[in-house]
Short mmCIF file of C-alpha atoms in Angstrom, two decimals:
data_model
loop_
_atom_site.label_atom_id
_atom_site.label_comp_id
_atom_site.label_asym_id
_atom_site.label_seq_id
_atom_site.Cartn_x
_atom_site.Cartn_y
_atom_site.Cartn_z
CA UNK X 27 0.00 0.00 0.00
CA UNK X 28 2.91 2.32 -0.08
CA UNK X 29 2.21 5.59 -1.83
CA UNK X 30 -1.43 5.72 -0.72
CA UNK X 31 -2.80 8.00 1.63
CA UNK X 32 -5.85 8.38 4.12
CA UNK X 33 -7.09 11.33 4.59
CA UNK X 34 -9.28 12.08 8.19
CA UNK X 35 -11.87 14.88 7.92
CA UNK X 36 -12.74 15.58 11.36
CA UNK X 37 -14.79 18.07 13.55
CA UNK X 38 -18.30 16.49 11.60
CA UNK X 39 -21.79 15.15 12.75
CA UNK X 40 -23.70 12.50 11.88
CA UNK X 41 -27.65 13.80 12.10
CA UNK X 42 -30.12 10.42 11.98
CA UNK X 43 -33.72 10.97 11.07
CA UNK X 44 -36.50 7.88 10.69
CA UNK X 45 -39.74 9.05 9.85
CA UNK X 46 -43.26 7.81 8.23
CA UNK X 47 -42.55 5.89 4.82
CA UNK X 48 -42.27 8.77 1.72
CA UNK X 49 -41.27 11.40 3.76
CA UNK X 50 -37.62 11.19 3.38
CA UNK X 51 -37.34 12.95 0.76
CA UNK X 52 -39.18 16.19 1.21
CA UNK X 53 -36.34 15.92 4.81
CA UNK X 54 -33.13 15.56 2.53
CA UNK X 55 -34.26 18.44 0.32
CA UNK X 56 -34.72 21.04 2.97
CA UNK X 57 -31.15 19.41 4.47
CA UNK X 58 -29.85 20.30 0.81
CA UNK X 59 -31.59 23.52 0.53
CA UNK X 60 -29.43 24.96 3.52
CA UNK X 61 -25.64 23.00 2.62
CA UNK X 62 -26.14 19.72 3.31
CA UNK X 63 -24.27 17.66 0.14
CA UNK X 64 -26.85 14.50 0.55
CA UNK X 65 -28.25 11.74 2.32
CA UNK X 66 -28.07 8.16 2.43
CA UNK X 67 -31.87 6.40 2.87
CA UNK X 68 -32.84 3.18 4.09
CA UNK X 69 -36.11 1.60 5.03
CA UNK X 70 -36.94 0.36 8.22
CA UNK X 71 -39.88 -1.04 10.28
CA UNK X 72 -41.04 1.09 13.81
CA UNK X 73 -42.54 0.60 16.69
CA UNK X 74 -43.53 2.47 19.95
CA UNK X 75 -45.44 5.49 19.36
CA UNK X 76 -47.67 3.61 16.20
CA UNK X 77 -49.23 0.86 19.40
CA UNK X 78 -49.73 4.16 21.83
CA UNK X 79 -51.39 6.53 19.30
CA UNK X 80 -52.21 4.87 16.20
CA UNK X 81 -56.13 4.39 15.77
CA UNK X 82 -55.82 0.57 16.38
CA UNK X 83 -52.23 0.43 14.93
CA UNK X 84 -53.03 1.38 11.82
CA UNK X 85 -52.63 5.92 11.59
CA UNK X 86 -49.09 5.93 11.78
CA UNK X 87 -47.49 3.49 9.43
CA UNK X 88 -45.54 1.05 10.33
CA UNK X 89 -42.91 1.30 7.40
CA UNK X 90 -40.03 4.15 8.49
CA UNK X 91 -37.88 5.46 6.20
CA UNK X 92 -34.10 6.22 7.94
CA UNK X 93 -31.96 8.95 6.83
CA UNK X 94 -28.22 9.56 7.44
CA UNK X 95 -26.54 12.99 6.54
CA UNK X 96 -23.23 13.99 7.51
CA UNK X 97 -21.96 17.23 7.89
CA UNK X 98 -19.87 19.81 9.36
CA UNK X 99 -19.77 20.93 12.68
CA UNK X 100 -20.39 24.62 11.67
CA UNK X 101 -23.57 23.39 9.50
CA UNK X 102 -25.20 21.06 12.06
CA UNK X 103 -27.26 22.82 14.09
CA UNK X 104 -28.87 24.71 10.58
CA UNK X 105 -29.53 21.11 8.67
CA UNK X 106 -30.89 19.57 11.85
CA UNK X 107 -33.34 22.44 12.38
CA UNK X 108 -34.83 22.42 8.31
CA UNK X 109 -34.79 18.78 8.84
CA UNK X 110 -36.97 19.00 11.60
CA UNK X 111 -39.39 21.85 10.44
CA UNK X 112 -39.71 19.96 6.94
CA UNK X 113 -40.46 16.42 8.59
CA UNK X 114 -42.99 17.87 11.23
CA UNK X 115 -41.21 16.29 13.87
CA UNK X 116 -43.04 18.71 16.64
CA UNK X 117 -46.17 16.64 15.40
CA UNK X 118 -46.75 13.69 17.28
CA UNK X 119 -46.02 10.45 15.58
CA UNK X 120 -43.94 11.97 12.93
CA UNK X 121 -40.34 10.69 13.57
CA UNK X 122 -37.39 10.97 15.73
CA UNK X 123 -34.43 12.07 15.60
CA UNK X 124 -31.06 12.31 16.84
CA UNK X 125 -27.15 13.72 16.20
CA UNK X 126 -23.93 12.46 17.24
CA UNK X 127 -20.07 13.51 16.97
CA UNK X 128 -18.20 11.76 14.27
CA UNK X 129 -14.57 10.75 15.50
CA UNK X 130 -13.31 11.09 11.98
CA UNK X 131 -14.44 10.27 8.20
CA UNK X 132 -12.46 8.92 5.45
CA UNK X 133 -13.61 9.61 1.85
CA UNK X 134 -11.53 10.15 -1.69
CA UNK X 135 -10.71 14.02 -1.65
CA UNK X 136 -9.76 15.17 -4.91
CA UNK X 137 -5.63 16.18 -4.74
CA UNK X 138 -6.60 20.31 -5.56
CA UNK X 139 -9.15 20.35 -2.96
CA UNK X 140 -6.27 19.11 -0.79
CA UNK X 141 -3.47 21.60 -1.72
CA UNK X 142 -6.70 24.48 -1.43
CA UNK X 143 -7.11 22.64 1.73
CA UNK X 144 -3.06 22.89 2.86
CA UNK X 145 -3.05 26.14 1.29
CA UNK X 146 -5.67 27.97 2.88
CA UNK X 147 -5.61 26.02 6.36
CA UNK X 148 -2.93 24.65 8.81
CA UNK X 149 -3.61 20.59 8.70
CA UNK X 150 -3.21 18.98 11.85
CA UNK X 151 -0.67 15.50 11.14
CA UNK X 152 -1.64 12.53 12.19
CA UNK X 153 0.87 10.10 14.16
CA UNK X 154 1.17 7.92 10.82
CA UNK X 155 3.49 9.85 7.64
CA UNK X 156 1.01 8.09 5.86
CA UNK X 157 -1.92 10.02 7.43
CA UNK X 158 -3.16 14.09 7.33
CA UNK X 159 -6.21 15.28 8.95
CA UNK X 160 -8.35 18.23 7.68
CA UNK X 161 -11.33 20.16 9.03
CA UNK X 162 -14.08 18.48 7.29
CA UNK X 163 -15.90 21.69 5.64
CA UNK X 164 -18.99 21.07 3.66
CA UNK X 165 -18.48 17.47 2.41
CA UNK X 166 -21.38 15.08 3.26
CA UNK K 1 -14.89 1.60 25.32
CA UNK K 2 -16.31 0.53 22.14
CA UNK K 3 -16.77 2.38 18.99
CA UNK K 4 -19.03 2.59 15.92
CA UNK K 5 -17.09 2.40 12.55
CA UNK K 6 -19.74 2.61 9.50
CA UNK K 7 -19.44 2.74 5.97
CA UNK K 8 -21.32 3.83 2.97
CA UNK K 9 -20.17 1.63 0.07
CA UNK K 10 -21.34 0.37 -3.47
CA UNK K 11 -23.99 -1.76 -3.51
CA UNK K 12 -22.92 -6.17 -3.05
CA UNK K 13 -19.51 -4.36 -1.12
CA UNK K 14 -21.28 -4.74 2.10
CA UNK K 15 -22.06 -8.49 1.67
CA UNK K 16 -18.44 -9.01 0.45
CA UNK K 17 -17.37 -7.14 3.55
CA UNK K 18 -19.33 -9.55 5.67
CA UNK K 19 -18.21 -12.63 4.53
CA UNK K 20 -14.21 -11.22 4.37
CA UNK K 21 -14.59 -10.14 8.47
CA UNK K 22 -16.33 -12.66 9.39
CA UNK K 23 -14.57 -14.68 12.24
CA UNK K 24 -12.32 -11.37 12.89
CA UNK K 25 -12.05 -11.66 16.58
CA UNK K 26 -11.59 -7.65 16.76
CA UNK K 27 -15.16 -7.12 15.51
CA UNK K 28 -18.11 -7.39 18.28
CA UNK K 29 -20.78 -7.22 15.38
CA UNK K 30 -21.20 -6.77 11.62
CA UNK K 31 -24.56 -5.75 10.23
CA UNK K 32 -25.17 -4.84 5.96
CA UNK K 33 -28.28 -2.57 5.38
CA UNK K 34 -29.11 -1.55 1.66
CA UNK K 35 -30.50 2.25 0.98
CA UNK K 36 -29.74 4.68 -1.24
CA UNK K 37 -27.72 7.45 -1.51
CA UNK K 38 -28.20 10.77 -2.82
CA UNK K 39 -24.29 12.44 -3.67
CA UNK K 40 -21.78 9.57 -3.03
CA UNK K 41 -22.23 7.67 -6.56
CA UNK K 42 -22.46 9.52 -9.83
CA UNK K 43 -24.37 6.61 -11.47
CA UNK K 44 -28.70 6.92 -10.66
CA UNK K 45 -30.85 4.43 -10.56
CA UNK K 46 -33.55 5.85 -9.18
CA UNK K 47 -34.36 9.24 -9.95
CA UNK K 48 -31.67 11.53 -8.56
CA UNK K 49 -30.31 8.15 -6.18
CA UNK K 50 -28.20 5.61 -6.42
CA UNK K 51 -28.28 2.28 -4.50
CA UNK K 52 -25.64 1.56 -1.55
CA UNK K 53 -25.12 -0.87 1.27
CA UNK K 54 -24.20 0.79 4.84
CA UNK K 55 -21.89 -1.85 7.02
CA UNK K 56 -22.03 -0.87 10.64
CA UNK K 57 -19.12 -2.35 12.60
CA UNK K 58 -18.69 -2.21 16.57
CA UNK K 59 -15.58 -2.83 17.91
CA UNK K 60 -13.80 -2.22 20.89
CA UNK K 61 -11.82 1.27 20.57
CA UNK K 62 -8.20 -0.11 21.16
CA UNK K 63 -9.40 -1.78 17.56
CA UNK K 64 -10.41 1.19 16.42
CA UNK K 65 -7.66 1.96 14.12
CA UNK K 66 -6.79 -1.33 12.39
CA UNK K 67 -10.40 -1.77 11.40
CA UNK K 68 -10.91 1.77 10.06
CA UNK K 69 -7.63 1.56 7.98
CA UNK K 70 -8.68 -2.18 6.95
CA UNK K 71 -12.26 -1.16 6.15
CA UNK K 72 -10.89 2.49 3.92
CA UNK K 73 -8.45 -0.06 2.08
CA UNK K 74 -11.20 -2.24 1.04
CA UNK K 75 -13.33 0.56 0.13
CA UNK K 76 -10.38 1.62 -1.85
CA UNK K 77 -11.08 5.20 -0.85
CA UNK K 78 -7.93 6.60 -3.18
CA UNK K 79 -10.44 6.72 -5.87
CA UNK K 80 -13.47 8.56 -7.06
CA UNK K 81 -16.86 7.19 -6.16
CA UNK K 82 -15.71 4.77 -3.46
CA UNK K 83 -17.62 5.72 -0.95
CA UNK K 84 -17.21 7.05 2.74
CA UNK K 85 -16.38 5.65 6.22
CA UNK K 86 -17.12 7.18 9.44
CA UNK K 87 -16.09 6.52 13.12
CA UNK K 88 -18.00 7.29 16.46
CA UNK K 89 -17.63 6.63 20.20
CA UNK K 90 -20.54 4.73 21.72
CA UNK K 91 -20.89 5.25 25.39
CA UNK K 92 -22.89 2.19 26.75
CA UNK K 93 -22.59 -1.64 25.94
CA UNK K 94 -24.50 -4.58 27.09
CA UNK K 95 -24.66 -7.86 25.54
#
């Protein structure tokens, strides 16, 4: 593996969302809308709130869809709040949702975005040579 | 201490990735979920998304390291379109 490199973006959140089945997307949008670079979905199945105020089980659907959006420190608190406004999450039975600190991400950064990166920054080094780390910025 | 180390790959990566780790006495649990993504592939299947499987790893953190590195080779992250891997702390375990 010698010549390769791993580059850490740190200082980045992880938001999580699950909410009713077809309502991820209108969520991702208004996370795009203010910076957020995308979202990875998967379905899921829920349980909790659907047996407590469901109409016999069956108003609040069963089928969740779970969204995953990482992003900057500087641009969490803004994507979490569209998030929540566009998913009605202060309705009851909508979804939940939750954020936690990302140690570090690894992803392919493009070489000029690095030497912008080196240019315009002071990197921190890793322990490793074969290592940098960068302030992770806008990248999802 | 144990840690969360996920990954966003290409889609049939994450089943590979099972079956390679499997038996890796550093891992505490391997689980493969298939979405879709929105910005990590260029190629769209659906509309403006493209499928991907998410691998979520816990480990304990002393691990941490050899498992990320392992798990950003596979992924072969030096190129375009590989995907991304993440790492968090998790702060309770019971099993």
């Amino acid at each position: 593996m010698a010549g390769r490199q791993i580059t850490y973006l740190t200082d980045a959140q992880m938001i999580t969302c699950i909410v009713q089945a077809s309502q991820a997307d209108k969520v991702v949008k208004a996370a795009q809308d203010v910076g957020a670079q995308g979202a990875t979905i998967t379905y899921a199945r829920g349980t909790g709130v659907r047996e407590r105020m469901g109409l016999l089980g069956v108003a609040i659907d069963e089928q969740k869809e779970m969204i995953r959006i990482i992003v900057s420190q500087e641009q969490a608190d803004r994507v979490f709040e569209a998030m929540y406004l566009a998913g009605d999450l202060d309705k009851p039975g909508m979804g939940i949702m939750f954020m936690n600190d990302l140690d570090r991400i690894a992803t392919y950064i493009p070489d000029e975005v690095l030497n912008d990166a080196k240019q315009t920054k002071p990197t921190r080094k890793a322990s490793s040579k074969s290592k940098t780390t960068k302030k992770a910025g806008a990248k999802k | 201490m144990i840690t969360e180390i996920g990954a966003f790959l290409h889609k049939g990566t994450g089943s590979k990735l099972l079956a390679e780790l499997e038996g890796d006495k550093r891992i505490l649990g391997i689980y493969v979920e298939a979405g879709r993504t929105e910005d990590l592939f260029a190629f769209r299947e659906f509309g403006s998304a493209s499928e991907n499987d998410i691998v979520t790893i816990l480990a304990e953190a002393k691990n941490a390291d050899a498992i990320f590195k392992l798990i950003s080779e596979k992924a072969d992250l030096t190129e375009p379109q590989s995907g991304l891997v993440y790492q968090m702390p998790l702060h309770k375990r019971a099993s």
